[in-house]
Short mmCIF file of N, CA and C in Angstrom, two decimals:
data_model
loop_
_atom_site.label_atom_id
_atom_site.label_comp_id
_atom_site.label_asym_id
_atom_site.label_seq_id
_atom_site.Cartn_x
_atom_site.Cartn_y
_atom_site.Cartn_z
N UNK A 15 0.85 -1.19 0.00
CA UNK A 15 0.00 0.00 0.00
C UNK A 15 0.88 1.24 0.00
N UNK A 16 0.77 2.07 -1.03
CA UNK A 16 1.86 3.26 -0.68
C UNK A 16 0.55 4.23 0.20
N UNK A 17 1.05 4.50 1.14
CA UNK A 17 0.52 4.97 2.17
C UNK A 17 -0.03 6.83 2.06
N UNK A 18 0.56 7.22 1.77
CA UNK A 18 0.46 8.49 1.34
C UNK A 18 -0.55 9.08 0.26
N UNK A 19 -0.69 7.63 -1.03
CA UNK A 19 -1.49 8.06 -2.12
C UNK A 19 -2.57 7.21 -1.95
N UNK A 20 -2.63 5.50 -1.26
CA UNK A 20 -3.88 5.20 -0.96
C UNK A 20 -4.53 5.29 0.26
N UNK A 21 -5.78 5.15 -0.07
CA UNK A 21 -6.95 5.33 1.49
C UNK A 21 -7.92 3.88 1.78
N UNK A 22 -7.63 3.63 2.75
CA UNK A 22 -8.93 2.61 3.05
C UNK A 22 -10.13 3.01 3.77
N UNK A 23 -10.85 3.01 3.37
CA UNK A 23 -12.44 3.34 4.37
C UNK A 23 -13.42 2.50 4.85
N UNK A 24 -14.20 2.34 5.97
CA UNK A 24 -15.22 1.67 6.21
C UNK A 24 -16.49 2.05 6.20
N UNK A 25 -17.75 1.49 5.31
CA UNK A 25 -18.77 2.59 5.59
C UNK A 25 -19.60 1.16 5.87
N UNK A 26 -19.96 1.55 7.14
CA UNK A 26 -21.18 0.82 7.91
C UNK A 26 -22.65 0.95 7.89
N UNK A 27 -23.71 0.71 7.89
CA UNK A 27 -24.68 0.84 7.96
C UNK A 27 -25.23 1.42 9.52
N UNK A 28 -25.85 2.34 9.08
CA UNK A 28 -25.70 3.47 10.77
C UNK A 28 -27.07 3.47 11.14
N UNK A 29 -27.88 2.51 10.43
CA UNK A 29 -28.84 1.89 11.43
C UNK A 29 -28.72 0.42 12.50
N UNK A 30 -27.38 -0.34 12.32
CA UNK A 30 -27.35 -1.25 13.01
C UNK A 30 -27.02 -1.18 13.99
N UNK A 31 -27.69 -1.97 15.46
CA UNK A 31 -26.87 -2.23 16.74
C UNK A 31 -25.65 -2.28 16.73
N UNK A 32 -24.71 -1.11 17.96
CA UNK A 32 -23.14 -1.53 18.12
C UNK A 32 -22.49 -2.81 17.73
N UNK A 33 -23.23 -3.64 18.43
CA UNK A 33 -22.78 -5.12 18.13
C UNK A 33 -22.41 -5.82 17.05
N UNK A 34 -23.53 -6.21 15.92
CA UNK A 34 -23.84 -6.30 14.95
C UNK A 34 -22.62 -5.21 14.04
N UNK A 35 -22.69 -3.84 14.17
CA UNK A 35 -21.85 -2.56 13.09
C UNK A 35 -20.02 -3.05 13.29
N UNK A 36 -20.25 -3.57 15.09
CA UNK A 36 -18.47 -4.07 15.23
C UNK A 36 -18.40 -5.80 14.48
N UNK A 37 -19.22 -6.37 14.79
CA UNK A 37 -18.90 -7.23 13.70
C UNK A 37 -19.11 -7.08 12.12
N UNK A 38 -19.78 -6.53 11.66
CA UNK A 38 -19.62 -5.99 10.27
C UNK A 38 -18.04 -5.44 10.09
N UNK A 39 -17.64 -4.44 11.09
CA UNK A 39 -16.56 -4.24 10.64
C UNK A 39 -15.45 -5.05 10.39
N UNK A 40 -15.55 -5.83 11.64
CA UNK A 40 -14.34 -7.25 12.05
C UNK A 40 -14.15 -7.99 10.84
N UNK A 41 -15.64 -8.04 10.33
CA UNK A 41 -15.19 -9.32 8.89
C UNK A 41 -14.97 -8.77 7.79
N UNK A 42 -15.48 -7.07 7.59
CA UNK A 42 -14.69 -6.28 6.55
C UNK A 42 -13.02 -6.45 6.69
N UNK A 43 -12.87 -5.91 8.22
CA UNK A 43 -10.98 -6.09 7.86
C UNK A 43 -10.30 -7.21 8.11
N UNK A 44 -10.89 -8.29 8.68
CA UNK A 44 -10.06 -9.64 8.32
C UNK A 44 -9.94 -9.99 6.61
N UNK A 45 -10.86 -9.95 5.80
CA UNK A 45 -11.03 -10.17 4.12
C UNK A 45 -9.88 -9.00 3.88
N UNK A 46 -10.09 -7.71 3.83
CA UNK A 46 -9.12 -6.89 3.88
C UNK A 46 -7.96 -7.64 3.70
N UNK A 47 -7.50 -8.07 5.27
CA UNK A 47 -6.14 -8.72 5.92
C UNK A 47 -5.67 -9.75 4.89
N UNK A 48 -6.83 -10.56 4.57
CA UNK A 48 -6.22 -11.73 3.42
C UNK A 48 -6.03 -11.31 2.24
N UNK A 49 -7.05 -10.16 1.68
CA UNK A 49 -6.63 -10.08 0.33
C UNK A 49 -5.17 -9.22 -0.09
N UNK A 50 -5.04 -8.54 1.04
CA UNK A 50 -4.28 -7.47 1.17
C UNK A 50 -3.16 -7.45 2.10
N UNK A 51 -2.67 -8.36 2.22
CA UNK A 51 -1.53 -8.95 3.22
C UNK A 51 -0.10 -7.41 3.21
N UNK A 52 -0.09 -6.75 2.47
CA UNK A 52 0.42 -5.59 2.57
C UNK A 52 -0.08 -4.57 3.28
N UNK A 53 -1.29 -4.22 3.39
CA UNK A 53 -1.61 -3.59 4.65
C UNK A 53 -1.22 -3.77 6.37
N UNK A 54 -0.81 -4.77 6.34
CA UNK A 54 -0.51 -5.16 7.61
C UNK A 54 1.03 -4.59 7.93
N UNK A 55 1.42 -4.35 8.81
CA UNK A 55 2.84 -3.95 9.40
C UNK A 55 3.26 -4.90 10.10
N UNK A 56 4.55 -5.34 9.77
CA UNK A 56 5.48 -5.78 10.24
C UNK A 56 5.52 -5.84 12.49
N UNK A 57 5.45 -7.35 12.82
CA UNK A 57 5.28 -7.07 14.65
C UNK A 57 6.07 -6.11 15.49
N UNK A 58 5.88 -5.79 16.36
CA UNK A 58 6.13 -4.95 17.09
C UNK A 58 7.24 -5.79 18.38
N UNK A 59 7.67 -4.59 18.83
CA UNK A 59 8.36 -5.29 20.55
C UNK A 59 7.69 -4.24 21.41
N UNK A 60 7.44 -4.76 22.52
CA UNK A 60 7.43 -3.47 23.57
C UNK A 60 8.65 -3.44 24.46
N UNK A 61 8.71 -2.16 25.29
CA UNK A 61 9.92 -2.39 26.28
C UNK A 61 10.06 -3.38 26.57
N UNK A 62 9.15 -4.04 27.00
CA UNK A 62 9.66 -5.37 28.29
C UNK A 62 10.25 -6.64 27.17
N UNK A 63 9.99 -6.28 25.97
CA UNK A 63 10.18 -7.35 24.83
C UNK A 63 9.36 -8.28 24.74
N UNK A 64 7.82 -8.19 24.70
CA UNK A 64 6.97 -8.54 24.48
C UNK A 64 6.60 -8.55 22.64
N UNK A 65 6.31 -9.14 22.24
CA UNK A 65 6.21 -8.96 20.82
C UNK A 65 4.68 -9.04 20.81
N UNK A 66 4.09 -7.99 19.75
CA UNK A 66 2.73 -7.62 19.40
C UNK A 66 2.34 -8.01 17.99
N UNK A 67 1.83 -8.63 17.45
CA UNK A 67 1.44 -8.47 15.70
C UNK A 67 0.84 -7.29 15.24
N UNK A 68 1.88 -7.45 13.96
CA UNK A 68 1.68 -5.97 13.07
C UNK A 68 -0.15 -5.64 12.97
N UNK A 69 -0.24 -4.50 12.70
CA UNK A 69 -2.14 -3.71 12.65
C UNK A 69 -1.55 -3.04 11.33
N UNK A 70 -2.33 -2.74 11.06
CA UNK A 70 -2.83 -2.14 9.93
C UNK A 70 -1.79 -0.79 9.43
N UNK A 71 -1.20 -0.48 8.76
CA UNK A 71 0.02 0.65 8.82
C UNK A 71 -0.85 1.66 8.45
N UNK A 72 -2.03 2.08 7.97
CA UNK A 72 -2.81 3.65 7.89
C UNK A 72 -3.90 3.20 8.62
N UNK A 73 -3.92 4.74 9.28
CA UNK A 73 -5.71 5.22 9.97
C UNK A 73 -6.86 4.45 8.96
N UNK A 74 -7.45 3.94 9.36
CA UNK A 74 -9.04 3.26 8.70
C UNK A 74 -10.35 3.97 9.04
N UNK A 75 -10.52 5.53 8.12
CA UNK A 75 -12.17 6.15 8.86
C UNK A 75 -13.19 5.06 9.28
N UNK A 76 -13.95 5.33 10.20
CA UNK A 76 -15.53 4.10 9.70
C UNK A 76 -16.42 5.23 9.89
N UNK A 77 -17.13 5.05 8.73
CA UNK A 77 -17.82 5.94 8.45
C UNK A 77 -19.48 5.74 8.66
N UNK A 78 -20.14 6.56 8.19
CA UNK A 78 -21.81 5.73 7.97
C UNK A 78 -22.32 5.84 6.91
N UNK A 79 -23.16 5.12 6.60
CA UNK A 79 -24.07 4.91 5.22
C UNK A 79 -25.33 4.37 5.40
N UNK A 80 -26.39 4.86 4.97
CA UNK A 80 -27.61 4.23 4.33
C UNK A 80 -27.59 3.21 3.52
N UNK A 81 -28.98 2.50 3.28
CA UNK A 81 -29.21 1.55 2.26
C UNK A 81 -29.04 1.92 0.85
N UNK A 82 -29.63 3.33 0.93
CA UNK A 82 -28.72 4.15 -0.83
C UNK A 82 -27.67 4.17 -0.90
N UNK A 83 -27.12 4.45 -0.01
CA UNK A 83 -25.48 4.95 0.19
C UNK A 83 -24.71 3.59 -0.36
N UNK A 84 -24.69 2.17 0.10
CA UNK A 84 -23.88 1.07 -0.77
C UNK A 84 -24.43 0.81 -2.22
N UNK A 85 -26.16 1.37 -2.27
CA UNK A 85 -26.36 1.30 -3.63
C UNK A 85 -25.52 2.57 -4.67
N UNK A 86 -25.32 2.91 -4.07
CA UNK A 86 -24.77 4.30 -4.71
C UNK A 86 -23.32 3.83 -5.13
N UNK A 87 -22.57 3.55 -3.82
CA UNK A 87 -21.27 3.21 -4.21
C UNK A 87 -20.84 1.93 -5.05
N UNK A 88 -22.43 0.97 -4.81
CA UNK A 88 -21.98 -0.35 -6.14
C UNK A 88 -22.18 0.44 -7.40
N UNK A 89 -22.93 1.36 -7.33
CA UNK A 89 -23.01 1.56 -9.15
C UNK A 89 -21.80 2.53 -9.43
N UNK A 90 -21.26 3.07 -9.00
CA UNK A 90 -19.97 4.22 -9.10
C UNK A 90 -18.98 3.16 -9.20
N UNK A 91 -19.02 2.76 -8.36
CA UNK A 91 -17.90 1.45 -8.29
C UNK A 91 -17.46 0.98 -9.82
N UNK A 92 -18.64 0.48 -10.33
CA UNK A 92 -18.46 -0.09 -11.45
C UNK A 92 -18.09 0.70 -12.91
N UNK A 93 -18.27 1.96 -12.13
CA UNK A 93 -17.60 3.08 -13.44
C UNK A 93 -16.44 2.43 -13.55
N UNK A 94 -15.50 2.99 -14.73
CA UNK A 94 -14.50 3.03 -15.37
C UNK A 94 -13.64 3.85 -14.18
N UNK A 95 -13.85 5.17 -14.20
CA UNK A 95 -13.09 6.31 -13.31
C UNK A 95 -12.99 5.57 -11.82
N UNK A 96 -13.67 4.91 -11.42
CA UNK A 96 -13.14 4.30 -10.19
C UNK A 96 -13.04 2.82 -10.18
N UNK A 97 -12.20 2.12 -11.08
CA UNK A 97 -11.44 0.93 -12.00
C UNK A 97 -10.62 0.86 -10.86
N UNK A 98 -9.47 1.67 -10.27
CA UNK A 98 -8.64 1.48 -9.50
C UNK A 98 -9.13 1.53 -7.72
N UNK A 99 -10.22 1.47 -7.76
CA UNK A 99 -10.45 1.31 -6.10
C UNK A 99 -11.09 -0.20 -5.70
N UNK A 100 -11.07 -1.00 -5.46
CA UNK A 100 -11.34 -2.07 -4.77
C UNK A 100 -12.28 -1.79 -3.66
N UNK A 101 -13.00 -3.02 -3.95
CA UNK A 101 -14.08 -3.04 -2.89
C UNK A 101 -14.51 -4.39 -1.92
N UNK A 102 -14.39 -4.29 -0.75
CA UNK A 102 -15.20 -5.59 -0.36
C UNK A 102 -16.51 -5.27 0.72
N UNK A 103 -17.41 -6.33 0.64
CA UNK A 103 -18.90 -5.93 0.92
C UNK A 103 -19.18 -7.02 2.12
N UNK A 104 -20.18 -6.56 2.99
CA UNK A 104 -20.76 -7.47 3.91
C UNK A 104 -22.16 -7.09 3.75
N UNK A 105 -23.16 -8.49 4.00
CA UNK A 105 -24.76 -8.17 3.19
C UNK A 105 -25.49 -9.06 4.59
N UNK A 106 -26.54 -8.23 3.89
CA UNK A 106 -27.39 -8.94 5.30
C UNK A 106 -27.83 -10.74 4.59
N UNK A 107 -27.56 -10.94 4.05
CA UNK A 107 -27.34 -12.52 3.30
C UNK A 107 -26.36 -13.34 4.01
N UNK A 108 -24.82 -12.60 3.68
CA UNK A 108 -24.30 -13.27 5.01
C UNK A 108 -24.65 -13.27 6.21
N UNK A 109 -24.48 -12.38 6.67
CA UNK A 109 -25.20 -12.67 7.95
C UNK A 109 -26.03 -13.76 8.16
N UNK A 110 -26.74 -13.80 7.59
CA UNK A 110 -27.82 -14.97 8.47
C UNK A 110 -27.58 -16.12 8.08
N UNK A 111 -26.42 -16.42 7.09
CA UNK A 111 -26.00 -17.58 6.64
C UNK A 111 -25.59 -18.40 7.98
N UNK A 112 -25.59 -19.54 8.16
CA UNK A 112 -25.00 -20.45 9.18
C UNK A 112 -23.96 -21.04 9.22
N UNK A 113 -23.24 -21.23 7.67
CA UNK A 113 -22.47 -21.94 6.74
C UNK A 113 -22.05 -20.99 5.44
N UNK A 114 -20.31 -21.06 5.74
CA UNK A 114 -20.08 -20.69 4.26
C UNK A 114 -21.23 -21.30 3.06
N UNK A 115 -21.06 -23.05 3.21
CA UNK A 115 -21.79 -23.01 2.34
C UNK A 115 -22.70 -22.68 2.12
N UNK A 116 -23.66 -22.98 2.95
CA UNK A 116 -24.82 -21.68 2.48
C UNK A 116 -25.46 -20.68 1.86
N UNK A 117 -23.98 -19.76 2.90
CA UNK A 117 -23.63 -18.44 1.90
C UNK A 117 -23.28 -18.57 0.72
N UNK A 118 -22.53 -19.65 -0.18
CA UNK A 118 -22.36 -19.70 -1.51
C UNK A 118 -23.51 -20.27 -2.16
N UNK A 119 -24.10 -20.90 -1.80
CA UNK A 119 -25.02 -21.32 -2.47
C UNK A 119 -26.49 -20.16 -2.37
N UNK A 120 -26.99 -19.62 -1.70
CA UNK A 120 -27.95 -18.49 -1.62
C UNK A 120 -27.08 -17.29 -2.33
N UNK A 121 -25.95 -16.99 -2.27
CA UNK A 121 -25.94 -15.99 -3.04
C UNK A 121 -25.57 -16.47 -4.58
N UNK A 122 -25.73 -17.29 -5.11
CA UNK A 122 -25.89 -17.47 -6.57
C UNK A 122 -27.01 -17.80 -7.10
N UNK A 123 -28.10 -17.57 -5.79
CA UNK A 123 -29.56 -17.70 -6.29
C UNK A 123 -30.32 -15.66 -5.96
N UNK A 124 -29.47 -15.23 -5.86
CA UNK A 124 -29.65 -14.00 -5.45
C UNK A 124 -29.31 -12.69 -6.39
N UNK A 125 -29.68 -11.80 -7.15
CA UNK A 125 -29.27 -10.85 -8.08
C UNK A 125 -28.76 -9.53 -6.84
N UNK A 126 -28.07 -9.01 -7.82
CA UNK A 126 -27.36 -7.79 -7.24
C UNK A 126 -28.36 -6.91 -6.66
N UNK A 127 -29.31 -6.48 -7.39
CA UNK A 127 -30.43 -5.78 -6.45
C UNK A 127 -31.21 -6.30 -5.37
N UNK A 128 -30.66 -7.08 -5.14
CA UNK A 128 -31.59 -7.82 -3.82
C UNK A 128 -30.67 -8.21 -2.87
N UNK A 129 -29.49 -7.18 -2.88
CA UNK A 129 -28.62 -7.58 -1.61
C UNK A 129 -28.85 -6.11 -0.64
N UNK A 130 -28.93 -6.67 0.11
CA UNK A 130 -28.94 -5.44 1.34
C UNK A 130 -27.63 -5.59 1.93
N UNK A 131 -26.93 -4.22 1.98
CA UNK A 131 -25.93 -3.96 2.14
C UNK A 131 -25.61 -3.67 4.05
N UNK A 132 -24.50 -4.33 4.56
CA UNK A 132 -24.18 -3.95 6.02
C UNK A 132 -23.23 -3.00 6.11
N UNK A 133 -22.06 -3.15 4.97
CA UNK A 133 -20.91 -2.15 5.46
C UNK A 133 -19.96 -2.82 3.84
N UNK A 134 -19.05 -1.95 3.67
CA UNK A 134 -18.17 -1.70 2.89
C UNK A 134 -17.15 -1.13 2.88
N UNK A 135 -15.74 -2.07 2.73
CA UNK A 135 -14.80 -1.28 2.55
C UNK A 135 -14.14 -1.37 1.08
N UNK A 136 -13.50 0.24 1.44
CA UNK A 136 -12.93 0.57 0.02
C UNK A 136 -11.59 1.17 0.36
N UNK A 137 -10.55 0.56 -0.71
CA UNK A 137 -9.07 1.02 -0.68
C UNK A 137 -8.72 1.59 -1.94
N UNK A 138 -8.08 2.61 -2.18
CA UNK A 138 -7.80 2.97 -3.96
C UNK A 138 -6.94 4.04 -3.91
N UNK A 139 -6.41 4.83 -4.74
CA UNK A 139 -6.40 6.45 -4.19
C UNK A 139 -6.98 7.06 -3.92
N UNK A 140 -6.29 7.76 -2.97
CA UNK A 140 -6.90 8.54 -1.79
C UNK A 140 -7.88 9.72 -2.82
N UNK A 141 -7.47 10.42 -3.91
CA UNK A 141 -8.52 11.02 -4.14
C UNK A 141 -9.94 10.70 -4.63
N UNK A 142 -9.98 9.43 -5.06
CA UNK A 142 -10.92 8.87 -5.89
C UNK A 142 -11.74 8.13 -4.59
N UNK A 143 -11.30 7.38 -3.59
CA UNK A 143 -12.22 6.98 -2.44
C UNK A 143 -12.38 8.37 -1.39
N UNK A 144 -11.62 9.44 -1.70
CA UNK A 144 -12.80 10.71 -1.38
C UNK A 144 -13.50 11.32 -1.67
N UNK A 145 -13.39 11.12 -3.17
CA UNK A 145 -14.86 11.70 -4.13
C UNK A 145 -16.04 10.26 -3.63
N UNK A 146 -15.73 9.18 -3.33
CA UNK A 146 -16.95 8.39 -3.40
C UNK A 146 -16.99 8.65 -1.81
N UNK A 147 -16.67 8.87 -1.11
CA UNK A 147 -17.14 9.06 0.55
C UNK A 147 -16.77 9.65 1.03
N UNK A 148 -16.32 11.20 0.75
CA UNK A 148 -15.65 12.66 0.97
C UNK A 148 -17.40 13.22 2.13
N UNK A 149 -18.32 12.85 1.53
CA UNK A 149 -19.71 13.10 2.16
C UNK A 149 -20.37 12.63 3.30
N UNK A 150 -19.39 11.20 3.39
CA UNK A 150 -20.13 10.55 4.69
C UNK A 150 -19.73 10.70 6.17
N UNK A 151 -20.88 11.11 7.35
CA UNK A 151 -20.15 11.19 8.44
C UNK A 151 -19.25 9.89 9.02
N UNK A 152 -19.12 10.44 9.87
CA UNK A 152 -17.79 9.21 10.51
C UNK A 152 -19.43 8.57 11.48
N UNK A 153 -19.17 7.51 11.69
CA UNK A 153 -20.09 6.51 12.47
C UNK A 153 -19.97 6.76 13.83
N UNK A 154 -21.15 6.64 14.51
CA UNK A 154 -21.02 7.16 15.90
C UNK A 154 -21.79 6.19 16.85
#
């Protein structure tokens, strides 16, 4: 990740229970973590020489969003002009899945408009994932 020119963001759904919005986030940045094994920093020591595993090397906003708001950003998404930002999604589909498999199998019986969106993160340059969420408050 060159740090300086890309941004990662989280945009949550800011009608869900704390609970529920921190696990939305948790499984946004573990997928993150795998796809993106460069985001991560290198472990740590503390004084006492305790060793810590590397976090994330940039600030991560979490932001909020509506049910328009991920519809908004899947269809921008798929522009051309934002080609270079990456996206990964959490849906209220997963969720209630019990089983990966499950989840693979219901969502290939499922069209894109019929996903309800929990949260989304997006990494790209920094100017192009602030034109798509330069607008959204930070989650509270």
């Amino acid at each position: 990740m060159k740090q300086e020119l890309d941004k990662c963001v989280l945009v949550i759904d800011e009608a869900m229970p704390r609970g529920l919005a921190a696990n939305t986030a948790a499984i946004l940045g573990i997928t993150w973590g795998r796809l993106r094994p460069e985001l991560v920093g290198e472990d740590v020591t503390d004084a006492a020489g305790a060793i810590h595993p590397g976090i994330i090397r940039t600030p991560v906003p979490v932001l909020s969003g509506r049910p328009e708001t991920f519809q908004t950003l899947r269809r921008q998404l798929a522009e051309l002009e934002f080609a270079d930002v990456a996206a990964v999604d959490f849906t209220e589909l997963a969720q209630s899945c019990r089983t990966y498999g499950e989840f693979i199998e219901k969502m290939a019986r499922t069209g894109p408009g019929e996903l309800r969106y929990l949260g989304m993160a997006l990494l790209g340059p920094r100017h192009q994932v602030d034109r798509l969420t330069g607008s959204l408050p930070l989650l509270r």
